[in-house]
Short mmCIF file of C-alpha atoms in Angstrom, two decimals:
data_model
loop_
_atom_site.label_atom_id
_atom_site.label_comp_id
_atom_site.label_asym_id
_atom_site.label_seq_id
_atom_site.Cartn_x
_atom_site.Cartn_y
_atom_site.Cartn_z
CA UNK Q 1 118.04 101.08 63.84
CA UNK Q 2 114.74 99.44 64.76
CA UNK Q 3 114.08 102.04 67.46
CA UNK Q 4 114.94 104.87 65.06
CA UNK Q 5 112.47 103.47 62.54
CA UNK Q 6 109.84 103.28 65.30
CA UNK Q 7 110.37 106.94 66.22
CA UNK Q 8 110.10 107.99 62.58
CA UNK Q 9 106.89 106.01 62.20
CA UNK Q 10 105.23 106.99 65.47
CA UNK Q 11 105.34 110.71 64.73
CA UNK Q 12 102.86 110.29 61.87
CA UNK Q 13 101.01 107.07 62.76
CA UNK Q 14 97.23 107.07 63.46
CA UNK Q 15 96.13 107.13 67.09
CA UNK Q 16 94.95 103.50 67.36
CA UNK Q 17 98.02 101.82 65.87
CA UNK Q 18 100.23 104.23 67.80
CA UNK Q 19 98.67 103.12 71.09
CA UNK Q 20 99.11 99.44 70.16
CA UNK Q 21 102.74 100.08 69.23
CA UNK Q 22 103.35 101.91 72.52
CA UNK Q 23 102.13 98.91 74.49
CA UNK Q 24 104.20 96.54 72.38
CA UNK Q 25 107.33 98.66 72.88
CA UNK Q 26 106.80 98.70 76.66
CA UNK Q 27 106.41 94.92 76.73
CA UNK Q 28 109.52 94.53 74.58
CA UNK Q 29 111.51 96.65 77.02
CA UNK Q 30 110.34 94.45 79.89
CA UNK Q 31 110.50 90.99 78.40
CA UNK Q 32 112.59 90.93 75.20
CA UNK Q 33 116.32 90.22 75.01
CA UNK Q 34 117.35 93.63 73.64
CA UNK Q 35 120.88 94.74 73.04
CA UNK Q 36 122.19 97.55 75.21
CA UNK Q 37 121.77 100.05 72.39
CA UNK Q 38 118.25 98.91 71.59
CA UNK Q 39 117.29 98.96 75.29
CA UNK Q 40 118.60 102.50 75.63
CA UNK Q 41 116.74 103.55 72.51
CA UNK Q 42 113.55 101.84 73.64
CA UNK Q 43 113.77 103.60 77.00
CA UNK Q 44 114.15 106.94 75.26
CA UNK Q 45 111.18 106.15 73.03
CA UNK Q 46 109.04 105.30 76.05
CA UNK Q 47 109.92 108.61 77.67
CA UNK Q 48 109.10 110.35 74.40
CA UNK Q 49 105.68 108.71 74.38
CA UNK Q 50 104.89 110.17 77.81
CA UNK Q 51 104.20 113.44 75.99
CA UNK Q 52 101.93 111.93 73.38
CA UNK Q 53 98.76 114.05 73.20
CA UNK Q 54 96.51 110.98 72.87
CA UNK Q 55 95.45 109.51 76.21
CA UNK Q 56 95.12 106.01 74.73
CA UNK Q 57 98.84 105.96 73.94
CA UNK Q 58 99.85 106.82 77.48
CA UNK Q 59 97.20 104.44 78.81
CA UNK Q 60 98.77 101.63 76.77
CA UNK Q 61 102.09 102.38 78.46
CA UNK Q 62 100.45 102.22 81.88
CA UNK Q 63 98.66 98.95 81.06
CA UNK Q 64 101.89 97.29 79.93
CA UNK Q 65 104.24 98.63 82.60
CA UNK Q 66 102.15 98.83 85.78
CA UNK Q 67 102.12 95.16 86.69
CA UNK Q 68 105.89 94.68 86.57
CA UNK Q 69 108.39 95.31 89.38
CA UNK Q 70 111.04 95.74 86.65
CA UNK Q 71 109.39 98.72 84.97
CA UNK Q 72 111.44 101.95 84.91
CA UNK Q 73 110.55 103.79 88.11
CA UNK Q 74 110.70 107.21 86.46
CA UNK Q 75 108.12 106.10 83.88
CA UNK Q 76 105.81 104.72 86.56
CA UNK Q 77 106.02 107.91 88.62
CA UNK Q 78 105.39 110.04 85.54
CA UNK Q 79 102.36 107.96 84.56
CA UNK Q 80 101.02 108.22 88.11
CA UNK Q 81 100.88 111.99 87.66
CA UNK Q 82 98.95 111.73 84.39
CA UNK Q 83 95.21 112.12 83.90
CA UNK Q 84 92.99 109.74 85.86
CA UNK Q 85 92.41 107.36 82.94
CA UNK Q 86 96.15 106.69 82.89
CA UNK Q 87 97.07 107.10 86.55
CA UNK Q 88 94.40 104.80 87.97
CA UNK Q 89 96.05 101.75 86.37
CA UNK Q 90 99.37 102.65 87.95
CA UNK Q 91 97.86 103.27 91.38
CA UNK Q 92 95.82 100.08 91.19
CA UNK Q 93 98.61 97.72 90.12
CA UNK Q 94 102.17 98.99 90.28
CA UNK Q 95 104.37 97.47 93.02
CA UNK Q 96 106.74 100.41 92.52
CA UNK Q 97 104.34 102.91 94.09
CA UNK Q 98 105.17 102.95 97.79
CA UNK Q 99 102.96 103.56 100.79
CA UNK Q 100 104.02 107.20 101.06
CA UNK Q 101 102.91 107.93 97.50
CA UNK Q 102 99.70 105.98 98.02
CA UNK Q 103 98.81 107.78 101.24
CA UNK Q 104 99.52 111.17 99.63
CA UNK Q 105 97.36 110.23 96.66
CA UNK Q 106 94.47 109.14 98.89
CA UNK Q 107 94.59 112.54 100.59
CA UNK Q 108 94.86 114.66 97.44
CA UNK Q 109 93.76 112.71 94.37
CA UNK Q 110 90.36 112.24 92.77
CA UNK Q 111 87.63 109.78 93.67
CA UNK Q 112 88.69 107.57 90.77
CA UNK Q 113 92.25 107.30 92.07
CA UNK Q 114 91.06 106.67 95.64
CA UNK Q 115 88.96 103.76 94.38
CA UNK Q 116 91.91 102.36 92.41
CA UNK Q 117 94.14 102.47 95.49
CA UNK Q 118 91.50 100.92 97.74
CA UNK Q 119 91.27 97.93 95.43
CA UNK Q 120 95.00 97.09 95.36
CA UNK Q 121 95.85 93.46 96.08
CA UNK Q 122 98.90 94.39 98.18
CA UNK Q 123 97.27 97.13 100.21
CA UNK Q 124 99.05 97.76 103.50
CA UNK Q 125 97.26 98.50 106.80
CA UNK Q 126 98.69 102.03 106.66
CA UNK Q 127 97.14 102.81 103.29
CA UNK Q 128 93.86 101.13 104.26
CA UNK Q 129 93.76 103.35 107.34
CA UNK Q 130 94.33 106.41 105.14
CA UNK Q 131 91.38 105.42 102.95
CA UNK Q 132 89.19 105.00 106.03
CA UNK Q 133 90.31 108.38 107.34
CA UNK Q 134 89.94 110.65 104.29
CA UNK Q 135 88.50 108.48 101.51
CA UNK Q 136 85.15 109.24 99.94
CA UNK Q 137 82.26 106.81 100.56
CA UNK Q 138 82.90 105.13 97.21
CA UNK Q 139 86.56 104.59 98.10
CA UNK Q 140 85.64 103.09 101.46
CA UNK Q 141 83.15 100.86 99.66
CA UNK Q 142 85.94 99.72 97.31
CA UNK Q 143 88.15 99.01 100.32
CA UNK Q 144 85.44 96.88 101.93
CA UNK Q 145 84.96 94.97 98.66
CA UNK Q 146 88.69 94.17 98.65
CA UNK Q 147 88.42 90.81 100.41
CA UNK Q 148 92.08 90.07 99.64
CA UNK Q 149 92.96 92.31 102.58
CA UNK Q 150 92.30 91.81 106.28
CA UNK Q 151 91.40 95.17 107.77
CA UNK Q 152 92.29 96.39 111.24
CA UNK Q 153 89.54 96.98 113.77
CA UNK Q 154 90.48 100.67 113.87
CA UNK Q 155 89.92 100.91 110.11
CA UNK Q 156 86.43 99.46 110.43
CA UNK Q 157 85.61 101.78 113.32
CA UNK Q 158 86.72 104.87 111.40
CA UNK Q 159 84.64 103.91 108.36
CA UNK Q 160 81.69 103.34 110.66
CA UNK Q 161 82.16 106.72 112.33
CA UNK Q 162 82.13 108.48 108.98
CA UNK Q 163 79.70 106.52 106.83
CA UNK Q 164 77.48 104.23 108.91
CA UNK Q 165 74.48 106.10 107.49
CA UNK Q 166 75.48 105.17 103.92
CA UNK Q 167 73.57 101.96 103.20
CA UNK Q 168 76.09 100.54 100.71
CA UNK Q 169 79.00 101.06 103.09
CA UNK Q 170 77.09 99.62 106.04
CA UNK Q 171 76.02 96.56 104.04
CA UNK Q 172 79.57 95.97 102.80
CA UNK Q 173 80.89 96.14 106.36
CA UNK Q 174 78.36 93.53 107.44
CA UNK Q 175 79.50 91.35 104.53
CA UNK Q 176 83.07 91.25 105.88
CA UNK Q 177 84.03 88.17 107.88
CA UNK Q 178 86.74 90.15 109.71
CA UNK Q 179 84.33 92.82 111.00
CA UNK Q 180 84.72 93.00 114.81
CA UNK Q 181 81.66 91.49 116.43
CA UNK Q 182 80.89 94.51 118.67
CA UNK Q 183 80.78 96.71 115.57
CA UNK Q 184 78.65 94.15 113.75
CA UNK Q 185 76.20 94.32 116.65
CA UNK Q 186 76.17 98.13 116.57
CA UNK Q 187 75.41 98.14 112.83
CA UNK Q 188 72.67 95.54 113.12
CA UNK Q 189 71.16 97.43 116.05
CA UNK Q 190 71.18 100.57 113.92
CA UNK Q 191 69.20 98.68 111.29
CA UNK Q 192 66.84 97.30 113.93
CA UNK Q 193 66.30 100.79 115.36
CA UNK Q 194 65.39 102.00 111.88
CA UNK Q 195 62.58 99.47 111.64
CA UNK Q 196 60.43 101.63 113.90
CA UNK Q 197 59.77 103.97 110.95
CA UNK Q 198 59.61 101.28 108.27
CA UNK Q 199 56.33 101.30 106.30
CA UNK Q 200 55.76 97.60 107.02
CA UNK Q 201 56.05 98.20 110.78
CA UNK Q 202 53.89 101.31 110.65
CA UNK Q 203 51.17 99.38 108.83
CA UNK Q 204 51.30 96.03 110.62
CA UNK Q 205 52.41 96.78 114.20
CA UNK Q 206 50.04 98.75 116.46
CA UNK Q 207 51.48 101.97 117.84
CA UNK Q 208 51.35 100.74 121.45
CA UNK Q 209 53.36 97.61 120.52
CA UNK Q 210 56.15 99.23 118.50
CA UNK Q 211 58.50 99.79 121.42
CA UNK Q 212 58.22 96.09 122.35
CA UNK Q 213 58.74 95.18 118.70
CA UNK Q 214 61.96 97.22 118.60
CA UNK Q 215 63.26 95.72 121.85
CA UNK Q 216 62.51 92.21 120.61
CA UNK Q 217 64.28 92.88 117.32
CA UNK Q 218 67.37 94.16 119.13
CA UNK Q 219 67.44 91.20 121.52
CA UNK Q 220 67.11 88.74 118.65
CA UNK Q 221 69.99 90.40 116.81
CA UNK Q 222 72.13 90.16 119.94
CA UNK Q 223 71.40 86.51 120.61
CA UNK Q 224 71.82 85.53 116.96
CA UNK Q 225 75.31 87.06 117.00
CA UNK Q 226 76.05 85.38 120.32
CA UNK Q 227 75.07 81.99 118.93
CA UNK Q 228 77.42 82.42 115.96
CA UNK Q 229 80.37 83.81 117.95
CA UNK Q 230 83.45 81.85 118.89
CA UNK Q 231 84.79 81.92 122.45
CA UNK Q 232 86.84 85.09 122.01
CA UNK Q 233 84.19 86.74 119.87
CA UNK Q 234 81.51 85.97 122.45
CA UNK Q 235 83.65 87.51 125.19
CA UNK Q 236 84.21 90.64 123.06
CA UNK Q 237 80.50 90.94 122.31
CA UNK Q 238 79.49 90.48 125.93
CA UNK Q 239 82.08 92.98 127.17
CA UNK Q 240 80.84 95.54 124.63
CA UNK Q 241 77.23 95.01 125.65
CA UNK Q 242 78.16 95.41 129.29
CA UNK Q 243 80.12 98.62 128.62
CA UNK Q 244 77.22 100.10 126.67
CA UNK Q 245 74.62 99.06 129.25
CA UNK Q 246 72.76 96.67 126.95
CA UNK Q 247 72.75 93.59 129.19
CA UNK Q 248 69.54 93.50 131.20
CA UNK Q 249 67.16 91.05 132.84
CA UNK Q 250 64.97 90.74 129.75
CA UNK Q 251 67.91 89.86 127.51
CA UNK Q 252 69.29 87.26 129.93
CA UNK Q 253 65.87 85.65 130.41
CA UNK Q 254 65.47 85.49 126.64
CA UNK Q 255 68.94 83.95 126.38
CA UNK Q 256 67.99 81.17 128.79
CA UNK Q 257 64.60 80.57 127.20
CA UNK Q 258 66.04 80.40 123.68
CA UNK Q 259 68.87 78.11 124.71
CA UNK Q 260 71.71 80.64 124.37
CA UNK Q 261 73.41 79.30 127.48
CA UNK Q 262 76.94 80.30 126.44
CA UNK Q 263 75.88 83.94 126.31
CA UNK Q 264 74.04 83.62 129.63
CA UNK Q 265 77.12 82.15 131.33
CA UNK Q 266 79.50 84.68 129.76
CA UNK Q 267 77.27 87.61 130.75
CA UNK Q 268 76.76 86.41 134.30
CA UNK Q 269 80.50 85.86 134.62
CA UNK Q 270 81.29 89.43 133.54
CA UNK Q 271 78.49 91.06 135.53
CA UNK Q 272 79.31 89.15 138.70
CA UNK Q 273 83.08 89.20 138.19
CA UNK Q 274 83.22 85.42 138.57
CA UNK Q 275 85.46 83.13 136.49
CA UNK Q 276 83.41 81.15 133.98
CA UNK Q 277 84.76 77.81 135.21
CA UNK Q 278 83.61 78.55 138.76
CA UNK Q 279 80.25 79.80 137.53
CA UNK Q 280 79.65 76.64 135.51
CA UNK Q 281 80.45 74.62 138.62
CA UNK Q 282 77.81 76.58 140.54
CA UNK Q 283 75.27 76.11 137.74
CA UNK Q 284 75.97 72.38 137.56
CA UNK Q 285 75.65 71.92 141.32
CA UNK Q 286 72.56 72.04 143.49
CA UNK Q 287 73.67 75.07 145.50
CA UNK Q 288 70.76 77.45 145.11
CA UNK Q 289 72.07 79.95 147.69
CA UNK Q 290 75.34 80.20 145.76
CA UNK Q 291 73.47 80.85 142.50
CA UNK Q 292 71.27 83.45 144.15
CA UNK Q 293 74.40 85.18 145.46
CA UNK Q 294 75.78 85.26 141.91
CA UNK Q 295 72.55 86.74 140.57
CA UNK Q 296 72.59 89.36 143.30
CA UNK Q 297 76.25 90.19 142.63
CA UNK Q 298 75.49 90.51 138.91
CA UNK Q 299 72.95 93.21 139.74
CA UNK Q 300 69.88 91.35 138.55
CA UNK Q 301 66.68 92.38 140.36
CA UNK Q 302 65.52 90.10 143.17
CA UNK Q 303 62.13 89.56 141.54
CA UNK Q 304 63.88 87.78 138.65
CA UNK Q 305 66.00 85.40 140.74
CA UNK Q 306 63.36 82.69 141.05
CA UNK Q 307 62.87 82.52 137.28
CA UNK Q 308 66.59 82.10 136.67
CA UNK Q 309 66.97 79.53 139.43
CA UNK Q 310 64.01 77.49 138.18
CA UNK Q 311 65.44 77.56 134.65
CA UNK Q 312 68.85 76.40 135.89
CA UNK Q 313 67.24 73.67 138.04
CA UNK Q 314 65.28 72.33 135.06
CA UNK Q 315 68.29 72.53 132.76
CA UNK Q 316 70.45 70.74 135.33
CA UNK Q 317 67.87 67.97 135.74
CA UNK Q 318 68.12 67.36 132.00
CA UNK Q 319 71.91 67.02 132.14
CA UNK Q 320 72.35 70.20 130.12
CA UNK Q 321 75.95 71.21 129.47
CA UNK Q 322 76.29 74.93 130.24
CA UNK Q 323 79.27 75.05 127.86
CA UNK Q 324 77.00 74.65 124.83
CA UNK Q 325 73.82 76.21 123.48
CA UNK Q 326 70.62 74.17 123.36
CA UNK Q 327 68.94 72.92 120.19
CA UNK Q 328 65.71 74.81 119.57
CA UNK Q 329 63.51 71.81 120.52
CA UNK Q 330 65.19 71.50 123.92
CA UNK Q 331 64.98 75.26 124.41
CA UNK Q 332 61.21 75.12 123.85
CA UNK Q 333 60.88 72.24 126.33
CA UNK Q 334 62.92 74.16 128.89
CA UNK Q 335 60.89 77.36 128.46
CA UNK Q 336 57.56 75.58 128.75
CA UNK Q 337 58.75 73.78 131.89
CA UNK Q 338 59.92 77.05 133.45
CA UNK Q 339 56.60 78.71 132.63
CA UNK Q 340 54.67 75.79 134.09
CA UNK Q 341 56.62 75.83 137.36
CA UNK Q 342 56.38 79.60 137.76
CA UNK Q 343 52.63 79.53 137.21
CA UNK Q 344 52.26 77.09 140.10
CA UNK Q 345 50.47 78.59 143.05
CA UNK Q 346 53.47 77.97 145.26
CA UNK Q 347 55.43 80.44 143.17
CA UNK Q 348 52.68 82.97 142.84
CA UNK Q 349 54.95 85.71 144.07
CA UNK Q 350 56.85 85.81 140.81
CA UNK Q 351 56.39 89.31 139.39
CA UNK Q 352 53.99 89.70 136.49
CA UNK Q 353 56.53 91.38 134.22
CA UNK Q 354 58.88 88.40 134.52
CA UNK Q 355 56.05 86.01 133.68
CA UNK Q 356 55.04 88.23 130.75
CA UNK Q 357 58.59 88.05 129.41
CA UNK Q 358 58.68 84.27 129.68
CA UNK Q 359 55.28 83.82 128.04
CA UNK Q 360 56.38 85.99 125.13
CA UNK Q 361 59.66 84.11 124.83
CA UNK Q 362 57.78 80.79 124.86
CA UNK Q 363 55.72 81.92 121.88
CA UNK Q 364 58.86 83.06 120.03
CA UNK Q 365 60.65 79.77 120.67
CA UNK Q 366 57.62 77.77 119.52
CA UNK Q 367 57.42 79.80 116.31
CA UNK Q 368 61.14 79.39 115.69
CA UNK Q 369 60.89 75.63 116.15
CA UNK Q 370 57.88 75.46 113.84
CA UNK Q 371 59.66 77.44 111.12
CA UNK Q 372 62.70 75.18 111.43
CA UNK Q 373 60.49 72.09 111.15
CA UNK Q 374 58.63 73.37 108.08
CA UNK Q 375 61.87 74.45 106.42
CA UNK Q 376 63.42 71.04 107.04
CA UNK Q 377 60.34 69.25 105.70
CA UNK Q 378 60.32 71.35 102.53
CA UNK Q 379 64.00 70.70 101.96
CA UNK Q 380 63.40 66.94 102.26
CA UNK Q 381 60.57 67.16 99.72
CA UNK Q 382 62.76 69.10 97.29
CA UNK Q 383 65.61 66.63 97.73
CA UNK Q 384 63.28 63.72 97.05
CA UNK Q 385 61.73 65.34 93.97
#
């Protein structure tokens, strides 16, 4: 009787109250202790409301039913085929919409529906991959904002292939903790490469120095990532750099001079095909011929060998652990000592380009240490205020 009264009323009720009543009826079907007759009548009334000409009425049904696994499947499927204002709630929340329906919707539905799907809390790797494959940039951005989900490396790579030139998408990828470190490096390098045309660079960096500026920026990005990487992440990064031909003498010298010894060891191990444990034993020993053989096997030019060997000798004399990176103060001390030894007349044969690298790195390390000191001093003042 109650359901019959509802049907009589709903046919003439104003739009707003009718939408409120539709939501209340849906919640009653889900959560109230209805008799069999009333439940059957309520189900019929809900189906009847699917044809209501007012979107707000159907939207109220979607809002009330979408979050429940006990909602009538036929109602959920019907609402998912409705206009976007109604369907997006279903696609965003309903546990009754399976992966097949979600993948089909990503491929054929509107941008609004793609975004709703990308933001689901229970998004599967299959659906995430579909978004990365055919989703619009806004849908991929919504997927990257969905930090509830861990994305596969292949999903990140596909998004990068399609939209790495879209600033929002690129920034959101960099904001993800699960972004593979080789891809993070590629994105940061892309940003660094773009600095060459940045107005600040064009105004403040002389034309003849811009290529050096770009190389320095790329090296700094690489070593910053290396310093933050875990053991496996560092290996992945180094392997990627080797495969793409980005490990060179300049980068390895900078690594030593800035105290990034873990990256130096990992790179030398890969380039020379020597187990890291054995390489650390060579570095910790006094066997210069063995180290020179490693440098030769790694393909580093002979003119750079003396600089590396001097750096290792000085590090070893200071009981440096080649399993850890150096604090910036120790890195500066090491670099200045290397530069002093190489400038000695007895080592005058060291090539000028190697010395130029080391002098430049010494300046960078000194500036980095100074910035760290000033920052620390300011923080102490603020804490004491």
